mmCIF file of C-alpha atoms in Angstrom:
data_model
loop_
_atom_site.group_PDB
_atom_site.id
_atom_site.type_symbol
_atom_site.label_atom_id
_atom_site.label_comp_id
_atom_site.label_asym_id
_atom_site.label_seq_id
_atom_site.Cartn_x
_atom_site.Cartn_y
_atom_site.Cartn_z
ATOM 1 C CA MET A 1 118.400 123.209 73.718
ATOM 2 C CA ALA A 2 120.608 124.091 76.670
ATOM 3 C CA ASP A 3 119.154 126.313 79.353
ATOM 4 C CA GLU A 4 120.094 129.974 79.111
ATOM 5 C CA PRO A 5 122.811 130.904 81.649
ATOM 6 C CA LEU A 6 121.040 132.882 84.370
ATOM 7 C CA VAL A 7 122.123 134.759 87.471
ATOM 8 C CA PHE A 8 119.541 134.610 90.234
ATOM 9 C CA GLU A 9 117.930 137.515 92.048
ATOM 10 C CA GLN A 10 119.788 136.887 95.318
ATOM 11 C CA THR A 11 123.135 137.306 93.544
ATOM 12 C CA VAL A 12 122.139 140.653 92.056
ATOM 13 C CA GLU A 13 120.729 141.741 95.398
ATOM 14 C CA ALA A 14 123.927 140.814 97.234
ATOM 15 C CA LEU A 15 126.135 142.987 95.033
ATOM 16 C CA PHE A 16 124.011 145.874 93.822
ATOM 17 C CA VAL A 17 121.636 146.332 96.773
ATOM 18 C CA ARG A 18 123.449 145.037 99.853
ATOM 19 C CA ALA A 19 127.103 145.752 99.039
ATOM 20 C CA LEU A 20 126.927 148.746 96.690
ATOM 21 C CA GLY A 21 123.515 150.307 97.317
ATOM 22 C CA ARG A 22 124.670 153.495 99.019
ATOM 23 C CA ARG A 23 127.682 153.876 96.748
ATOM 24 C CA LEU A 24 125.782 153.913 93.469
ATOM 25 C CA THR A 25 125.718 157.416 92.008
ATOM 26 C CA PRO A 26 122.783 158.700 89.946
ATOM 27 C CA GLU A 27 124.983 158.362 86.857
ATOM 28 C CA CYS A 28 125.788 154.738 87.686
ATOM 29 C CA LYS A 29 122.129 153.934 88.363
ATOM 30 C CA SER A 30 121.175 155.513 85.052
ATOM 31 C CA ARG A 31 123.698 153.403 83.129
ATOM 32 C CA LEU A 32 122.563 150.265 84.939
ATOM 33 C CA ARG A 33 118.931 151.063 84.197
ATOM 34 C CA GLN A 34 119.699 151.471 80.498
ATOM 35 C CA ALA A 35 121.446 148.075 80.587
ATOM 36 C CA GLY A 36 118.415 146.418 82.201
ATOM 37 C CA LEU A 37 118.954 146.698 85.973
ATOM 38 C CA ASP A 38 116.825 149.132 87.970
ATOM 39 C CA VAL A 39 118.047 148.918 91.561
ATOM 40 C CA ASP A 40 115.254 151.213 92.756
ATOM 41 C CA GLN A 41 112.564 148.730 91.678
ATOM 42 C CA LYS A 42 111.820 145.154 92.651
ATOM 43 C CA LEU A 43 114.456 142.903 91.145
ATOM 44 C CA LYS A 44 113.590 140.277 88.554
ATOM 45 C CA PRO A 45 113.809 136.592 89.586
ATOM 46 C CA ALA A 46 116.821 136.178 87.280
ATOM 47 C CA TYR A 47 118.979 138.033 84.764
ATOM 48 C CA SER A 48 120.909 136.722 81.779
ATOM 49 C CA PHE A 49 124.582 136.105 82.478
ATOM 50 C CA THR A 50 125.506 138.451 79.632
ATOM 51 C CA SER A 51 123.496 141.244 81.273
ATOM 52 C CA TRP A 52 125.059 140.456 84.662
ATOM 53 C CA MET A 53 128.547 140.872 83.198
ATOM 54 C CA THR A 54 127.486 144.188 81.688
ATOM 55 C CA PHE A 55 126.238 145.359 85.104
ATOM 56 C CA VAL A 56 129.564 144.382 86.705
ATOM 57 C CA CYS A 57 131.536 146.231 84.034
ATOM 58 C CA ILE A 58 129.460 149.387 84.484
ATOM 59 C CA ALA A 59 129.901 149.297 88.265
ATOM 60 C CA ALA A 60 133.664 148.791 87.931
ATOM 61 C CA GLN A 61 133.935 151.768 85.583
ATOM 62 C CA GLU A 62 131.752 154.036 87.710
ATOM 63 C CA LEU A 63 132.971 153.124 91.208
ATOM 64 C CA TYR A 64 136.671 152.711 90.414
ATOM 65 C CA PRO A 65 137.297 155.233 87.616
ATOM 66 C CA GLY A 66 140.997 155.535 88.462
ATOM 67 C CA LEU A 67 141.663 151.798 88.105
ATOM 68 C CA PRO A 68 141.775 149.436 85.136
ATOM 69 C CA VAL A 69 138.381 147.769 84.751
ATOM 70 C CA GLU A 70 139.764 144.361 85.780
ATOM 71 C CA GLU A 71 141.130 145.749 89.062
ATOM 72 C CA GLY A 72 137.793 147.355 89.769
ATOM 73 C CA ALA A 73 136.045 144.094 88.921
ATOM 74 C CA PHE A 74 138.252 142.212 91.405
ATOM 75 C CA LYS A 75 137.223 144.651 94.141
ATOM 76 C CA LEU A 76 133.585 144.153 93.188
ATOM 77 C CA GLY A 77 134.046 140.395 93.538
ATOM 78 C CA GLU A 78 135.307 140.887 97.075
ATOM 79 C CA ALA A 79 132.456 143.299 97.796
ATOM 80 C CA TYR A 80 129.984 140.688 96.569
ATOM 81 C CA ILE A 81 130.903 138.393 99.463
ATOM 82 C CA ASP A 82 130.282 141.245 101.919
ATOM 83 C CA GLY A 83 126.837 141.791 100.443
ATOM 84 C CA PHE A 84 126.099 138.070 100.220
ATOM 85 C CA ARG A 85 126.757 137.827 103.955
ATOM 86 C CA GLU A 86 123.804 140.144 104.546
ATOM 87 C CA THR A 87 121.318 137.838 102.807
ATOM 88 C CA MET A 88 119.625 134.873 104.468
ATOM 89 C CA LEU A 89 121.164 132.421 102.005
ATOM 90 C CA GLY A 90 124.559 134.078 102.305
ATOM 91 C CA ARG A 91 124.632 133.798 106.079
ATOM 92 C CA ALA A 92 124.007 130.059 105.809
ATOM 93 C CA VAL A 93 126.558 129.468 103.039
ATOM 94 C CA LEU A 94 129.333 131.556 104.586
ATOM 95 C CA SER A 95 128.794 130.004 108.004
ATOM 96 C CA LEU A 96 129.358 126.632 106.348
ATOM 97 C CA LEU A 97 132.587 127.859 104.725
ATOM 98 C CA ARG A 98 133.997 128.785 108.108
ATOM 99 C CA VAL A 99 133.344 125.232 109.285
ATOM 100 C CA LEU A 100 134.676 123.542 106.149
ATOM 101 C CA GLY A 101 137.950 125.448 105.817
ATOM 102 C CA PRO A 102 139.667 126.380 102.532
ATOM 103 C CA ARG A 103 140.269 122.895 101.082
ATOM 104 C CA ARG A 104 136.745 121.574 101.503
ATOM 105 C CA THR A 105 135.320 124.943 100.475
ATOM 106 C CA LEU A 106 137.092 124.602 97.117
ATOM 107 C CA ALA A 107 135.864 121.017 96.809
ATOM 108 C CA ARG A 108 132.319 122.452 96.960
ATOM 109 C CA ALA A 109 133.009 125.254 94.467
ATOM 110 C CA THR A 110 130.352 124.136 92.000
ATOM 111 C CA GLN A 111 127.675 123.929 94.711
ATOM 112 C CA ASN A 112 128.724 127.269 96.195
ATOM 113 C CA PHE A 113 128.510 129.135 92.889
ATOM 114 C CA ARG A 114 125.309 127.319 91.905
ATOM 115 C CA ALA A 115 123.651 128.989 94.889
ATOM 116 C CA GLY A 116 123.628 132.097 92.695
ATOM 117 C CA ASN A 117 123.333 130.826 89.113
ATOM 118 C CA ASN A 118 122.273 127.863 86.998
ATOM 119 C CA PHE A 119 125.413 127.156 84.974
ATOM 120 C CA THR A 120 128.730 127.100 86.866
ATOM 121 C CA GLU A 121 130.815 123.929 86.678
ATOM 122 C CA CYS A 122 134.191 123.598 88.367
ATOM 123 C CA ARG A 123 137.077 121.142 88.291
ATOM 124 C CA LEU A 124 139.643 121.152 91.073
ATOM 125 C CA LYS A 125 143.208 119.815 90.924
ATOM 126 C CA GLU A 126 145.359 119.605 94.055
ATOM 127 C CA LEU A 127 148.970 120.674 93.544
ATOM 128 C CA GLY A 128 149.914 120.725 97.228
ATOM 129 C CA PRO A 129 148.313 120.993 100.697
ATOM 130 C CA THR A 130 147.508 124.683 100.125
ATOM 131 C CA GLN A 131 147.969 124.909 96.352
ATOM 132 C CA PHE A 132 145.197 124.159 93.893
ATOM 133 C CA GLU A 133 144.206 124.686 90.302
ATOM 134 C CA LEU A 134 140.557 125.580 89.789
ATOM 135 C CA TRP A 135 138.966 125.426 86.346
ATOM 136 C CA MET A 136 135.618 127.130 85.826
ATOM 137 C CA ASN A 137 133.515 126.687 82.710
ATOM 138 C CA ASP A 138 132.166 130.221 82.387
ATOM 139 C CA VAL A 139 133.385 133.395 84.081
ATOM 140 C CA GLY A 140 132.131 135.660 81.317
ATOM 141 C CA SER A 141 134.048 138.698 80.166
ATOM 142 C CA SER A 142 135.700 139.407 83.529
ATOM 143 C CA PRO A 143 137.776 136.617 85.107
ATOM 144 C CA ALA A 144 138.959 139.149 87.686
ATOM 145 C CA PHE A 145 135.460 139.494 89.148
ATOM 146 C CA THR A 146 135.297 135.766 89.871
ATOM 147 C CA ALA A 147 138.868 135.919 91.205
ATOM 148 C CA GLY A 148 137.700 138.508 93.737
ATOM 149 C CA ILE A 149 134.839 136.249 94.839
ATOM 150 C CA ILE A 150 137.223 133.297 95.266
ATOM 151 C CA HIS A 151 139.710 135.429 97.189
ATOM 152 C CA ALA A 152 137.100 136.726 99.627
ATOM 153 C CA GLY A 153 135.497 133.283 99.980
ATOM 154 C CA LEU A 154 138.814 131.669 100.909
ATOM 155 C CA ARG A 155 139.376 134.412 103.476
ATOM 156 C CA VAL A 156 135.999 133.642 105.049
ATOM 157 C CA ALA A 157 137.005 129.957 105.110
ATOM 158 C CA GLY A 158 140.089 130.819 107.191
ATOM 159 C CA ALA A 159 142.873 131.197 104.617
ATOM 160 C CA GLN A 160 145.573 133.872 104.863
ATOM 161 C CA ASP A 161 148.089 135.359 102.401
ATOM 162 C CA ILE A 162 145.807 134.270 99.564
ATOM 163 C CA ARG A 163 146.856 134.329 95.911
ATOM 164 C CA VAL A 164 144.300 133.917 93.140
ATOM 165 C CA GLU A 165 145.826 134.206 89.690
ATOM 166 C CA PRO A 166 144.128 133.503 86.360
ATOM 167 C CA SER A 167 146.562 131.278 84.440
ATOM 168 C CA GLY A 168 144.438 130.452 81.438
ATOM 169 C CA TYR A 169 141.423 132.224 79.952
ATOM 170 C CA ALA A 170 139.939 130.626 76.853
ATOM 171 C CA GLY A 171 136.618 131.862 75.588
ATOM 172 C CA ASP A 172 134.573 132.167 78.762
ATOM 173 C CA ALA A 173 136.341 129.413 80.716
ATOM 174 C CA CYS A 174 139.185 130.228 83.089
ATOM 175 C CA THR A 175 141.760 128.368 85.173
ATOM 176 C CA TYR A 176 142.891 129.922 88.451
ATOM 177 C CA GLN A 177 146.067 129.141 90.366
ATOM 178 C CA LEU A 178 145.273 129.297 94.098
ATOM 179 C CA SER A 179 147.514 129.268 97.129
ATOM 180 C CA TRP A 180 147.315 130.399 100.732
ATOM 181 C CA LYS A 181 148.653 129.960 104.232
ATOM 182 C CA GLU A 182 146.589 128.340 106.935
ATOM 183 C CA ALA A 183 145.259 130.652 109.646
ATOM 184 C CA SER A 184 147.498 130.729 112.717
ATOM 185 C CA LEU A 185 146.284 129.459 116.053
ATOM 186 C CA SER A 186 144.509 131.931 118.290
ATOM 187 C CA PRO A 187 146.346 133.114 121.436
ATOM 188 C CA GLY A 188 143.969 131.056 123.599
ATOM 189 C CA VAL A 189 144.697 127.864 121.705
ATOM 190 C CA ALA A 190 148.415 128.583 121.738
ATOM 191 C CA ALA A 191 148.360 129.130 125.502
ATOM 192 C CA LYS A 192 146.672 125.767 126.050
ATOM 193 C CA ALA A 193 149.291 124.075 123.902
ATOM 194 C CA ASP A 194 152.096 125.728 125.888
ATOM 195 C CA SER A 195 150.537 124.662 129.192
ATOM 196 C CA ARG A 196 150.583 121.050 128.011
ATOM 197 C CA GLY A 197 154.307 121.335 127.458
ATOM 198 C CA ASP A 198 154.213 120.591 123.752
ATOM 199 C CA LYS A 199 157.880 120.074 122.857
ATOM 200 C CA ARG A 200 157.575 118.719 119.350
ATOM 201 C CA SER A 201 158.924 121.890 117.719
ATOM 202 C CA GLY A 202 158.959 124.481 120.484
ATOM 203 C CA SER A 203 156.062 126.510 121.763
ATOM 204 C CA ILE A 204 153.141 127.223 119.473
ATOM 205 C CA ARG A 205 152.913 130.954 118.962
ATOM 206 C CA PRO A 206 150.439 133.005 116.982
ATOM 207 C CA GLN A 207 151.953 134.736 113.978
#
């Protein structure tokens, strides 16, 4: 029998304690508690993936009542990375992303997501230097939440003008179309290049 899909404690902590803790209203906490998450008590070592998706949906409804649930879920995905950065594991993982850059970060997508659960599998297809297709086996009921995580993760890795678009959602699996622009050189790096008289295509200037 296959293992039950589980989301680990550090993932729940990153979003609901670190990122959203002060923003959770009594009403939101009450709904979460009824669904199985009590943020005022010690967290469980793991939660079922189905429960995790329910928690995300509740938070999207409560924190972004003026937005469609999927838009709120995308914002929660981005917020997750902010909260993950505040955990010991998150600091290590996100520091690595900054070193790897966007391409190699995507190549490690399975490992990166497996830091927070026991089930994610990814397949990556390169369409161009900064264009990729990422298939994920299980994003649950909200592909937009995972899209927000990918978007924020690529930004940490140094990408700019990022696009993350679900292009196929079948059952729980989803394919994302990804594209971005590489980060421009910093003024200091550009100045060094100018001082060397780089004439290949004019001076290097930050955008």
